[in-house]
mmCIF file of C-alpha atoms and ligand atoms in Angstrom:
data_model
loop_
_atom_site.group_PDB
_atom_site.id
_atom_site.type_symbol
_atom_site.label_atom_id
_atom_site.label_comp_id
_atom_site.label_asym_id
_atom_site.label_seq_id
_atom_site.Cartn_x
_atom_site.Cartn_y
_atom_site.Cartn_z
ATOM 1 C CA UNK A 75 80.239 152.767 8.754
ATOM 2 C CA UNK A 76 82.947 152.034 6.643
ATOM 3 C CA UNK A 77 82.192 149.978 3.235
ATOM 4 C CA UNK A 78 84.630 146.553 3.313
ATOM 5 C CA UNK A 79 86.688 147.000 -0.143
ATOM 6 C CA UNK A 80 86.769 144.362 -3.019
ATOM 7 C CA UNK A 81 90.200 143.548 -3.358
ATOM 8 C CA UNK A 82 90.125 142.909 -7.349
ATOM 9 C CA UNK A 83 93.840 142.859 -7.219
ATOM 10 C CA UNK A 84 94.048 139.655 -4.893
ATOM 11 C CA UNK A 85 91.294 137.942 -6.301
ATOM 12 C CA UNK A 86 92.119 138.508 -10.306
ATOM 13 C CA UNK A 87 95.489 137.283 -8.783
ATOM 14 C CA UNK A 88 93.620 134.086 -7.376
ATOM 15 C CA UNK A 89 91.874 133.505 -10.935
ATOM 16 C CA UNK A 90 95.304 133.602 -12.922
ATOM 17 C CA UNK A 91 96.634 130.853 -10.047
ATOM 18 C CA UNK A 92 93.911 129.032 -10.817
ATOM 19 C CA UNK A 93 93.950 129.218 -14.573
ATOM 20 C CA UNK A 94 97.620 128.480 -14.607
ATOM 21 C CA UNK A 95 96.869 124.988 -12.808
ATOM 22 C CA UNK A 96 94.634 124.402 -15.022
ATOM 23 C CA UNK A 97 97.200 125.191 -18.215
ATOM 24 C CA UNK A 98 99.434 122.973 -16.793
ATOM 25 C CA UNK A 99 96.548 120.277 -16.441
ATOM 26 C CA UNK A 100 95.728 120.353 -20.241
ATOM 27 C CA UNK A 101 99.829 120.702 -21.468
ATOM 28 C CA UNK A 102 99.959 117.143 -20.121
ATOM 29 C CA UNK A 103 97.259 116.399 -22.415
ATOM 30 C CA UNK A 104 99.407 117.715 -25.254
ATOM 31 C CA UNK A 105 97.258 120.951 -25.519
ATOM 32 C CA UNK A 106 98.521 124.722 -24.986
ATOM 33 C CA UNK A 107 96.276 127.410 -25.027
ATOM 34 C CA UNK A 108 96.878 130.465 -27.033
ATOM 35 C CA UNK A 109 95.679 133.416 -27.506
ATOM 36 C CA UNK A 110 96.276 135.863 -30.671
ATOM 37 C CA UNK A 111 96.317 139.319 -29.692
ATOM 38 C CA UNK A 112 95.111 141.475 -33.255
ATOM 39 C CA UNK A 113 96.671 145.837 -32.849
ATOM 40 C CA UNK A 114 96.054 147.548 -35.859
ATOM 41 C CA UNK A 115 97.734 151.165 -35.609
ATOM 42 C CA UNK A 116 99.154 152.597 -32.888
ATOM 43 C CA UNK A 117 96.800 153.981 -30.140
ATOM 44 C CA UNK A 118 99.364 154.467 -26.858
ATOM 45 C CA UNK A 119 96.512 152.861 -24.492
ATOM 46 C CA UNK A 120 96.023 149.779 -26.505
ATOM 47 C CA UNK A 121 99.890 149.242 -27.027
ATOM 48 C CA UNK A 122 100.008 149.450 -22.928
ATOM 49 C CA UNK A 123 96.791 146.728 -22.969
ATOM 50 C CA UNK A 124 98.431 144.879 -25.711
ATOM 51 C CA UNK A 125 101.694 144.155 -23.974
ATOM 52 C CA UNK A 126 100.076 143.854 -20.925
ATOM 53 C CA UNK A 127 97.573 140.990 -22.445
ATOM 54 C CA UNK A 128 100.824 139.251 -24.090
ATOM 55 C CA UNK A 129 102.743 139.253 -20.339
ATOM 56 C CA UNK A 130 99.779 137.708 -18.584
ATOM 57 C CA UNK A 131 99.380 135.125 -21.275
ATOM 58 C CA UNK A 132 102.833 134.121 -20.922
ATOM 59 C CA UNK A 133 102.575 134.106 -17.066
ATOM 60 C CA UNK A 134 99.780 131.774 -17.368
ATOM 61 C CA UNK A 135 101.780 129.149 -19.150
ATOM 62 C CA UNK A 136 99.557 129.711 -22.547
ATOM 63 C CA UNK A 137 101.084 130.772 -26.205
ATOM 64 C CA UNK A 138 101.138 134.146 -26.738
ATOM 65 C CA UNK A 139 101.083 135.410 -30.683
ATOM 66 C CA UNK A 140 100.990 138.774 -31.322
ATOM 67 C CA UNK A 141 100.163 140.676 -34.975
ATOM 68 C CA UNK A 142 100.778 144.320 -34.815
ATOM 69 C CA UNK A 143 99.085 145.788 -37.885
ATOM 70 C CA UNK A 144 99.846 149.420 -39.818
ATOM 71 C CA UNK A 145 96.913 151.811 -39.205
ATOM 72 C CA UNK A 146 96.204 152.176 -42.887
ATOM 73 C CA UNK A 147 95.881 148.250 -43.548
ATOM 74 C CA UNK A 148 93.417 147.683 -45.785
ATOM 75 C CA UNK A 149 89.907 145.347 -44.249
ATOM 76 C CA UNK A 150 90.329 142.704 -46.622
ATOM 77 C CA UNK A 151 93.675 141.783 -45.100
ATOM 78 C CA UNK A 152 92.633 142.123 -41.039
ATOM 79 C CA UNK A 153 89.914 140.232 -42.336
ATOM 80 C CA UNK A 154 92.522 137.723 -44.242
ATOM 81 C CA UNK A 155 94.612 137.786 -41.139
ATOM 82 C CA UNK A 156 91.713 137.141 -38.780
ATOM 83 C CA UNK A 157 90.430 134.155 -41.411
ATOM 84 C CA UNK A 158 94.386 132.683 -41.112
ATOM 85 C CA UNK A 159 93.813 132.544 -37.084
ATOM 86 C CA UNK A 160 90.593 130.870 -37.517
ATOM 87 C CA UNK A 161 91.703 128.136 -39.168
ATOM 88 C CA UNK A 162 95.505 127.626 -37.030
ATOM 89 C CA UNK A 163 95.075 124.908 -33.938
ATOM 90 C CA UNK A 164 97.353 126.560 -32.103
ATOM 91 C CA UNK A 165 95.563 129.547 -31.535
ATOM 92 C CA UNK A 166 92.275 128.854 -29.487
ATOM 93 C CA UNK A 167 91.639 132.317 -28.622
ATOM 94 C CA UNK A 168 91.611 135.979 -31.014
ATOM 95 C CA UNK A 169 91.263 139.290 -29.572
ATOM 96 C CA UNK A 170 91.187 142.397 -31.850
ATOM 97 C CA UNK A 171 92.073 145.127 -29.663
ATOM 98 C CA UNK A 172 89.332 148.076 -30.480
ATOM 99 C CA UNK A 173 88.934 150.361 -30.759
ATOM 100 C CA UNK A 174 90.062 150.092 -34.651
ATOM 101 C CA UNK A 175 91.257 152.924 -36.424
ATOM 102 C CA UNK A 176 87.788 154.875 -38.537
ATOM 103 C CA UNK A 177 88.159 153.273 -41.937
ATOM 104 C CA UNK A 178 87.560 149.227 -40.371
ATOM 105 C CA UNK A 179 84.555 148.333 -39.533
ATOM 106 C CA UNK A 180 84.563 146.751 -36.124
ATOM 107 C CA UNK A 181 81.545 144.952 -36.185
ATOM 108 C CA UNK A 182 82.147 143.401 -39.615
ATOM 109 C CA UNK A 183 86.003 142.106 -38.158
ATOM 110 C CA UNK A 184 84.442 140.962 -34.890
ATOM 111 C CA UNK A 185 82.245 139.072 -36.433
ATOM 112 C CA UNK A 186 84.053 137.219 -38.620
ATOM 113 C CA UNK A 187 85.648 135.808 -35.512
ATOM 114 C CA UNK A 188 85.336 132.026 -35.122
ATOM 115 C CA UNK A 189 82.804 132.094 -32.622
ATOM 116 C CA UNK A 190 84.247 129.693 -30.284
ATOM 117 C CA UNK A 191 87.693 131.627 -30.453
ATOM 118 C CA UNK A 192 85.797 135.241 -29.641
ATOM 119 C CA UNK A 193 87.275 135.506 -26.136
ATOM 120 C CA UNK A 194 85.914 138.706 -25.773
ATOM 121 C CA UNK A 195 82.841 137.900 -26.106
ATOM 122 C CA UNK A 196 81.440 140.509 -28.662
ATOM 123 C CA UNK A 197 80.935 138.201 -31.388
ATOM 124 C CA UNK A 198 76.706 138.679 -31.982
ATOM 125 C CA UNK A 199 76.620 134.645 -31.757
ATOM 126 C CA UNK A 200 77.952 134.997 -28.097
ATOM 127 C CA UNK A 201 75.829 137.940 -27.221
ATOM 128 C CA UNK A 202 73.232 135.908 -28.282
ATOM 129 C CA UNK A 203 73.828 132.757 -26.680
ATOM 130 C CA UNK A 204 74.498 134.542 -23.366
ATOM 131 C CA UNK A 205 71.046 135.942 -23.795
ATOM 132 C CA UNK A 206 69.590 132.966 -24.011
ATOM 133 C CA UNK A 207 71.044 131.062 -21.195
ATOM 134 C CA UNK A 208 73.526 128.829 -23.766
ATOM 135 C CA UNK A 209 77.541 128.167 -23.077
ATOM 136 C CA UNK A 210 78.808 131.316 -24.274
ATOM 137 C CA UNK A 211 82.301 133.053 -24.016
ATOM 138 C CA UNK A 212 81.366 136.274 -22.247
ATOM 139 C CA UNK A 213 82.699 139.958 -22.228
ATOM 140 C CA UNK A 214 85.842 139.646 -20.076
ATOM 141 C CA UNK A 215 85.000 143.310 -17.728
ATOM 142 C CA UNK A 216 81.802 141.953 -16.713
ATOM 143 C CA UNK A 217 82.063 138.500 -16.212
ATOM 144 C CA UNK A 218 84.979 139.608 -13.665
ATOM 145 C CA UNK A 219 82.438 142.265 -12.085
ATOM 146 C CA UNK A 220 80.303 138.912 -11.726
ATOM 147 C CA UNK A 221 82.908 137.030 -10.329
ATOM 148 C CA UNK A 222 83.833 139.643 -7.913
ATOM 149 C CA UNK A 223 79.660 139.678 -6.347
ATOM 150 C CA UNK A 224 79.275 136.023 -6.475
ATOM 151 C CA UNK A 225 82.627 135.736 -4.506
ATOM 152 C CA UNK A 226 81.202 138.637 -1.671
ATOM 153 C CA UNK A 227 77.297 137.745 -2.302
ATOM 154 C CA UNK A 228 76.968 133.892 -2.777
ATOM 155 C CA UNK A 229 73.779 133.911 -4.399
ATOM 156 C CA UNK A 230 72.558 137.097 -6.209
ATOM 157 C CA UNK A 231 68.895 135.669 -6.620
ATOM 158 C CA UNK A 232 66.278 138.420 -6.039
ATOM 159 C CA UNK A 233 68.943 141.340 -5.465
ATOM 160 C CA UNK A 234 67.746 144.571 -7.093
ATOM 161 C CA UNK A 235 70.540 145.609 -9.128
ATOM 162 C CA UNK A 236 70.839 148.587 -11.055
ATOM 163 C CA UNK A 237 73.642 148.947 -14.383
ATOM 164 C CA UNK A 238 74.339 152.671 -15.026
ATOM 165 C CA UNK A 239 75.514 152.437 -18.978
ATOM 166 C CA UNK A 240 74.548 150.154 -21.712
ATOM 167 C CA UNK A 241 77.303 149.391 -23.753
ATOM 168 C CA UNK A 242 77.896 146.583 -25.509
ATOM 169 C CA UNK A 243 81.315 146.152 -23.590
ATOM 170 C CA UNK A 244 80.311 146.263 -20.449
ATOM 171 C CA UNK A 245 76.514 147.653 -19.303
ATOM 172 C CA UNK A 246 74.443 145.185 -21.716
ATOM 173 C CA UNK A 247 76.599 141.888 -20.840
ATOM 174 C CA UNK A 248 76.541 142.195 -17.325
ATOM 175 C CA UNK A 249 72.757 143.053 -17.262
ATOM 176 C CA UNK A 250 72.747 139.956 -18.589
ATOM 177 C CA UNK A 251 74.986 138.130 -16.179
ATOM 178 C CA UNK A 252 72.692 139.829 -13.497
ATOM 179 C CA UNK A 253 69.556 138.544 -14.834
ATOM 180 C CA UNK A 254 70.950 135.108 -15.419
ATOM 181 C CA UNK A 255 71.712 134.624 -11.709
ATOM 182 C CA UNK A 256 68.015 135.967 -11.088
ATOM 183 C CA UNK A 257 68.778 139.779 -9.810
ATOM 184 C CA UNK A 258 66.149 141.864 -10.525
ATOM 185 C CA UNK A 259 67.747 144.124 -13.070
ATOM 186 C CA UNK A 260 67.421 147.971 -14.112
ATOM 187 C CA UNK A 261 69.589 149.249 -16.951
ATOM 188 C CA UNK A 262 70.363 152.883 -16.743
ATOM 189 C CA UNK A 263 71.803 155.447 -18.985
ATOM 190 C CA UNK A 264 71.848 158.686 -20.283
ATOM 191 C CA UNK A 265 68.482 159.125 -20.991
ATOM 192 C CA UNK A 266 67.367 157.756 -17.181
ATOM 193 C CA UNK A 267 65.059 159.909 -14.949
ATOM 194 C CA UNK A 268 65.894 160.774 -11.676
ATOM 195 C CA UNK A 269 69.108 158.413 -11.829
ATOM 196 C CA UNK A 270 70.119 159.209 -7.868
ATOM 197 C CA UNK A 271 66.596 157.983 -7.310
ATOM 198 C CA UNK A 272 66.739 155.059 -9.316
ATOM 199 C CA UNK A 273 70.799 154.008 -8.071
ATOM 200 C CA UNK A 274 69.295 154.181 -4.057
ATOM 201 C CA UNK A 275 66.710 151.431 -4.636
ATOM 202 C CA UNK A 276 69.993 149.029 -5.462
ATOM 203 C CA UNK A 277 71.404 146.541 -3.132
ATOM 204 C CA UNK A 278 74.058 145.758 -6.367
ATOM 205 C CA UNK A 279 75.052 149.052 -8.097
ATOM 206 C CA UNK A 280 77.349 148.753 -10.721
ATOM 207 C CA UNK A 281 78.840 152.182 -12.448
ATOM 208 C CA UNK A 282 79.949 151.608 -16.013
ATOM 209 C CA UNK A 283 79.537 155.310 -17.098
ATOM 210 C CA UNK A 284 83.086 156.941 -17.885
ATOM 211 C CA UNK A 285 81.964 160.120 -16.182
ATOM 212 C CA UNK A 286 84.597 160.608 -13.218
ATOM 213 C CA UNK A 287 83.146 160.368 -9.942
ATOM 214 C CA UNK A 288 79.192 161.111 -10.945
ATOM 215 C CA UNK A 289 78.183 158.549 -8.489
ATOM 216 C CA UNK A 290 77.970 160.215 -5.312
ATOM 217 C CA UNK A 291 77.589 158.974 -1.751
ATOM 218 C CA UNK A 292 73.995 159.948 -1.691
ATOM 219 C CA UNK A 293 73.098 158.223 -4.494
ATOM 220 C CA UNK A 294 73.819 154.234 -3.051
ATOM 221 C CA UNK A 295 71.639 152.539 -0.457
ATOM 222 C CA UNK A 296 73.282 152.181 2.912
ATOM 223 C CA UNK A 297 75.080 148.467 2.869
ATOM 224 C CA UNK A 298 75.221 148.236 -0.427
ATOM 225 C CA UNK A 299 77.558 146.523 -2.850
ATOM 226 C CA UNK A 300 79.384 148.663 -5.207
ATOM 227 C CA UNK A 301 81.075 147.888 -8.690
ATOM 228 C CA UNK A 302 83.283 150.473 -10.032
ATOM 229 C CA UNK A 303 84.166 149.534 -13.958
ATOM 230 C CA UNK A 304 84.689 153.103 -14.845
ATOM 231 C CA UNK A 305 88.389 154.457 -15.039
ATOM 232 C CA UNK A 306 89.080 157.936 -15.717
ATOM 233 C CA UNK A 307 92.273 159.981 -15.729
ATOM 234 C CA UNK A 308 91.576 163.432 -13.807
ATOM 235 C CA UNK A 309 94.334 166.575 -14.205
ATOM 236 C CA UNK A 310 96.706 166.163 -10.679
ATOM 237 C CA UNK A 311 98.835 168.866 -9.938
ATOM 238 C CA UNK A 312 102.049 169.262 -12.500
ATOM 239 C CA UNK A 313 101.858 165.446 -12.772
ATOM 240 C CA UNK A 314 100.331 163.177 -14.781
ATOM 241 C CA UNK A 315 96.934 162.867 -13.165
ATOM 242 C CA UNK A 316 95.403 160.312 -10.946
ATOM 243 C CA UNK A 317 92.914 157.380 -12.092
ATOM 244 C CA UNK A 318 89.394 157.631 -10.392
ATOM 245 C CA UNK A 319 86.455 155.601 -11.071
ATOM 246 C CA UNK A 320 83.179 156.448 -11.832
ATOM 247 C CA UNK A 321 81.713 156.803 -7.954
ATOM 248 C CA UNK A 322 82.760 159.212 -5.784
ATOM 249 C CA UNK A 323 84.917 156.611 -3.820
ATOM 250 C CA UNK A 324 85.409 159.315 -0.614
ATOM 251 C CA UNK A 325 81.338 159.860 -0.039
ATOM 252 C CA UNK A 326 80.230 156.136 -1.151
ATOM 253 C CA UNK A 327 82.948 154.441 1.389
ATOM 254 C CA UNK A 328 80.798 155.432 4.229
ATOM 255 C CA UNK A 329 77.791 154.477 2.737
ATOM 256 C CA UNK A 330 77.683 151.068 0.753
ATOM 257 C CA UNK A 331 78.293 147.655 2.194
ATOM 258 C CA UNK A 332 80.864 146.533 0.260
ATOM 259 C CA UNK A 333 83.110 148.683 -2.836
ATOM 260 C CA UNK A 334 85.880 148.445 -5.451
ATOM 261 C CA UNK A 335 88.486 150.552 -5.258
ATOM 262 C CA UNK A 336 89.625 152.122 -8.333
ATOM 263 C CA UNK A 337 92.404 151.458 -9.507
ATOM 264 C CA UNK A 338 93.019 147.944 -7.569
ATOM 265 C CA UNK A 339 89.120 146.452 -8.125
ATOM 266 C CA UNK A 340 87.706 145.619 -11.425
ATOM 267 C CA UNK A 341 90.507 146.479 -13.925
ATOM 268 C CA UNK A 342 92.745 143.441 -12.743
ATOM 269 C CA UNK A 343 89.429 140.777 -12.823
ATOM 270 C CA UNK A 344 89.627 142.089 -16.909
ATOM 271 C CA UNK A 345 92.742 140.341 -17.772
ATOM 272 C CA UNK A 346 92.469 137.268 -15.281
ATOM 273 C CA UNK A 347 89.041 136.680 -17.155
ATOM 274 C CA UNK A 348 90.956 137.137 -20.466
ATOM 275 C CA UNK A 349 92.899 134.327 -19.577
ATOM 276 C CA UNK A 350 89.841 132.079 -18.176
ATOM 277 C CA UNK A 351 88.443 132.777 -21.726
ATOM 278 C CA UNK A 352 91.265 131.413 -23.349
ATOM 279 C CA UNK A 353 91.646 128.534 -21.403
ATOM 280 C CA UNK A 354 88.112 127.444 -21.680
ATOM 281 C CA UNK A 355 88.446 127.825 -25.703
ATOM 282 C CA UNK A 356 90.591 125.792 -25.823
ATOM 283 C CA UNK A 357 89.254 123.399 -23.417
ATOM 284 C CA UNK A 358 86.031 123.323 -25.331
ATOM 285 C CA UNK A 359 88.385 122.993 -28.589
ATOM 286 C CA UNK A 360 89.764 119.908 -27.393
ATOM 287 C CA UNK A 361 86.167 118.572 -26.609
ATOM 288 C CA UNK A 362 86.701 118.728 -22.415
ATOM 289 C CA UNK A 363 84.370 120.997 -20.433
ATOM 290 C CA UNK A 364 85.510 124.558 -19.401
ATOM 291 C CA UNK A 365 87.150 124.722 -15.606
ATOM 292 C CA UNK A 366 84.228 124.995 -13.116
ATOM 293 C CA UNK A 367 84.268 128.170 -11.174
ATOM 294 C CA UNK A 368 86.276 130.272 -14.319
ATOM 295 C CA UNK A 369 83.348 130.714 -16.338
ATOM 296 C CA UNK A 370 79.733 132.022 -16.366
HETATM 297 P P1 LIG B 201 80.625 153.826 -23.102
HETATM 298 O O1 LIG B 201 80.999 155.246 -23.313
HETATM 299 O O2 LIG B 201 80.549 152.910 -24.264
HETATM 300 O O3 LIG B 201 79.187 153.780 -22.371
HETATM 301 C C1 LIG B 201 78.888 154.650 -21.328
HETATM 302 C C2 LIG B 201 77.456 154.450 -20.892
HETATM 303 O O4 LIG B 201 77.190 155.364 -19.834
HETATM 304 C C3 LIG B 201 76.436 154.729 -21.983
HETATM 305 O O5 LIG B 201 75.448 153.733 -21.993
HETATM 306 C C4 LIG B 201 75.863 156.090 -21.604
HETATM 307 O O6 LIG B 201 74.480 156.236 -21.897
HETATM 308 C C5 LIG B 201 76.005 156.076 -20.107
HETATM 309 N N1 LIG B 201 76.101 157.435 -19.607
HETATM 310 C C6 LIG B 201 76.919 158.430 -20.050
HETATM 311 N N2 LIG B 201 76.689 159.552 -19.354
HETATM 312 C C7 LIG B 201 75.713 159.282 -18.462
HETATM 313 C C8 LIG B 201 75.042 160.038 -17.470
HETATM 314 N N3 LIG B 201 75.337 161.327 -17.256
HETATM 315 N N4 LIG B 201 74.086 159.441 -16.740
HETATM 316 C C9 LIG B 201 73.769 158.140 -16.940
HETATM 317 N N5 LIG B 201 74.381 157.357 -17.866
HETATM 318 C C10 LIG B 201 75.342 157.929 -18.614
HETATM 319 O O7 LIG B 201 81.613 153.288 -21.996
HETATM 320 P P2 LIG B 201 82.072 151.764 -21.618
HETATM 321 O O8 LIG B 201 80.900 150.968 -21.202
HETATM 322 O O9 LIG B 201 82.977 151.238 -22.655
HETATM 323 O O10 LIG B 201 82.989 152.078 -20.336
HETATM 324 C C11 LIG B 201 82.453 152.651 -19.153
HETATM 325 C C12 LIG B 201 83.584 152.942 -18.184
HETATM 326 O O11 LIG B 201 84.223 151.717 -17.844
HETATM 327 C C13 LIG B 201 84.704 153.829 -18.725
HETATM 328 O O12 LIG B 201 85.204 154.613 -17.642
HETATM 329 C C14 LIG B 201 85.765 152.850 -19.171
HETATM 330 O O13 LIG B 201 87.065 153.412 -19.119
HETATM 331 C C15 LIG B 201 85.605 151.787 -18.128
HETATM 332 N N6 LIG B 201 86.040 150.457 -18.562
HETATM 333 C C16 LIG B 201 86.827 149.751 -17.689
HETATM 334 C C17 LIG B 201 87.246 148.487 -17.997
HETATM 335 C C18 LIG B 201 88.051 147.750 -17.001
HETATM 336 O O14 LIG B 201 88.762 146.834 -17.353
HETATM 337 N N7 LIG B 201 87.932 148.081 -15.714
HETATM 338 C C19 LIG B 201 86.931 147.864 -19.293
HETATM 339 C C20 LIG B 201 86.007 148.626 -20.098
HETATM 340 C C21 LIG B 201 85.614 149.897 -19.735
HETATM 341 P P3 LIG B 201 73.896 156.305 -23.412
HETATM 342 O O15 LIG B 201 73.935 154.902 -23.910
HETATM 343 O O16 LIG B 201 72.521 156.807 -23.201
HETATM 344 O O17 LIG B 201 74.801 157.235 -24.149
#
């Protein structure tokens, strides 16, 4: 048997189509969406996520400001900054691109997010209203990774799914998203007994580890459906290395049902629900309901 692959690629393709109809909807109606994009310092990978953020916002037909920030500025003014894009119309969504350098205090920035703005999702109001089944803008990796099953799965009601990791990012959220569309949910992590034992009894694994290829093909249930978040940069030969994911793609493909490829799966759903986040912001700004079918 070989495991049908989750083309992330076409489908984060699909959602950025369909957010981009939507745009175009709501400019008639006088509104643009933007999005603020916050980089303090200069961390290579987030530059590369930065300008990648700022292409697909333009793509999408939405505003696209951008604030690049000195490592060594000072909290007060991120948090000055942060209070200016509060309280500009224009800007319906803010994204602080972590991680931030040691002397911020992440939480403390996130936070003082306008909640309805926090299109990531980490704002504690959001985790909290996504807890407790309210409207919430949710963590942009896993509400893709939700996307992707309810696309392959229809309904997820009763599936035993297991999370390996519990990060705030990505494990916690979509146990959430799991639970809310009534999987039977097991959070693992570091601390987990016997995790090959515990990843066989799912018919929904999803690997959110950053350990490169721990998940092996022995460790998934024959048939079933496999979400690779992780992405990890292994040593190639004299070049710069190849990306894998956190399962062992090679052994898993002839075992599970269904599977992401890494890169190609869950990486492109990220942005695309970057952009859905945006767009319902500033739906919800404007007082109209968020597109059905782009949110959680
Ligand atoms: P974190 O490092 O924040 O969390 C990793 C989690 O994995 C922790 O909960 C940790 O457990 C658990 N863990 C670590 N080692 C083991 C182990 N040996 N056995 C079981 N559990 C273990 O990572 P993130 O959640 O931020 O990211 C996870 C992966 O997803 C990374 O590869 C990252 O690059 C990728 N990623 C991909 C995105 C995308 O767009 N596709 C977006 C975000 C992340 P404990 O809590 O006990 O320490």
């Amino acid at each position: 048997m070989t495991a049908e692959l989750i083309d992330g690629k076409a489908f984060g393709a699909s959602v950025r189509a369909r957010v981009a109809a939507e745009v175009l909807g709501l400019r008639a109606r006088g509104v643009t969406p933007g999005l603020a994009v916050v980089l303090v310092g200069e961390d290579p990978a987030s530059q590369v996520y930065v300008r990648s953020k700022q292409r697909a916002t333009a793509e999408a037909g939405m505003a696209g400001f951008e604030h690049r920030l000195p490592a060594a500025t000072a909290e007060a003014d991120l948090l000055a900054l942060v209070a200016r894009l509060n309280a500009d119309p224009a800007v319906h969504g803010i994204l602080v691109q972590l991680p931030l350098p040691a002397h911020l205090d992440a939480d403390l920035v996130i936070n003082a997010i306008d909640p309805g703005k926090d299109v990531d999702g980490f704002h504690v109001t959001n985790v909290g209203r996504l807890a407790t089944g309210q409207d919430a803008l949710v963590p942009c990796t896993p509400l893709g990774c939700l996307m992707l099953l309810r696309d392959r799965l229809g309904s997820l009601a009763g599936a035993d799914a297991v999370v390996v990791g519990r990060s705030n990012i990505v494990g916690k959220p979509m146990a959430q998203l799991l639970l809310r569309d009534s999987a039977t949910v097991t959070v693992a992590h570091s601390r987990t007994r016997d995790l090959p034992a515990v990843c066989r009894r799912a018919d929904i694994l999803v690997a959110a580890v950053g350990r490169p290829e721990m998940i092996r093909g022995d460790w998934i249930r024959p048939g079933a459906t496999v979400i690779d978040v992780g992405i990890n940069r292994v040593p190639g030969e004299g070049g710069p290395g190849r990306l894998v994911g956190d399962v062992h793609f090679a052994s898993a493909v002839g075992v599970a049902g269904a599977i992401t490829p890494v890169p190609g799966g869950v990486g492109p759903m990220t942005i695309a629900c970057l952009l859905a986040n945006t767009l319902a912001a500033a739906a919800r700004a404007h007082g109209l309901a968020a597109p059905a079918g782009l949110t959680a």
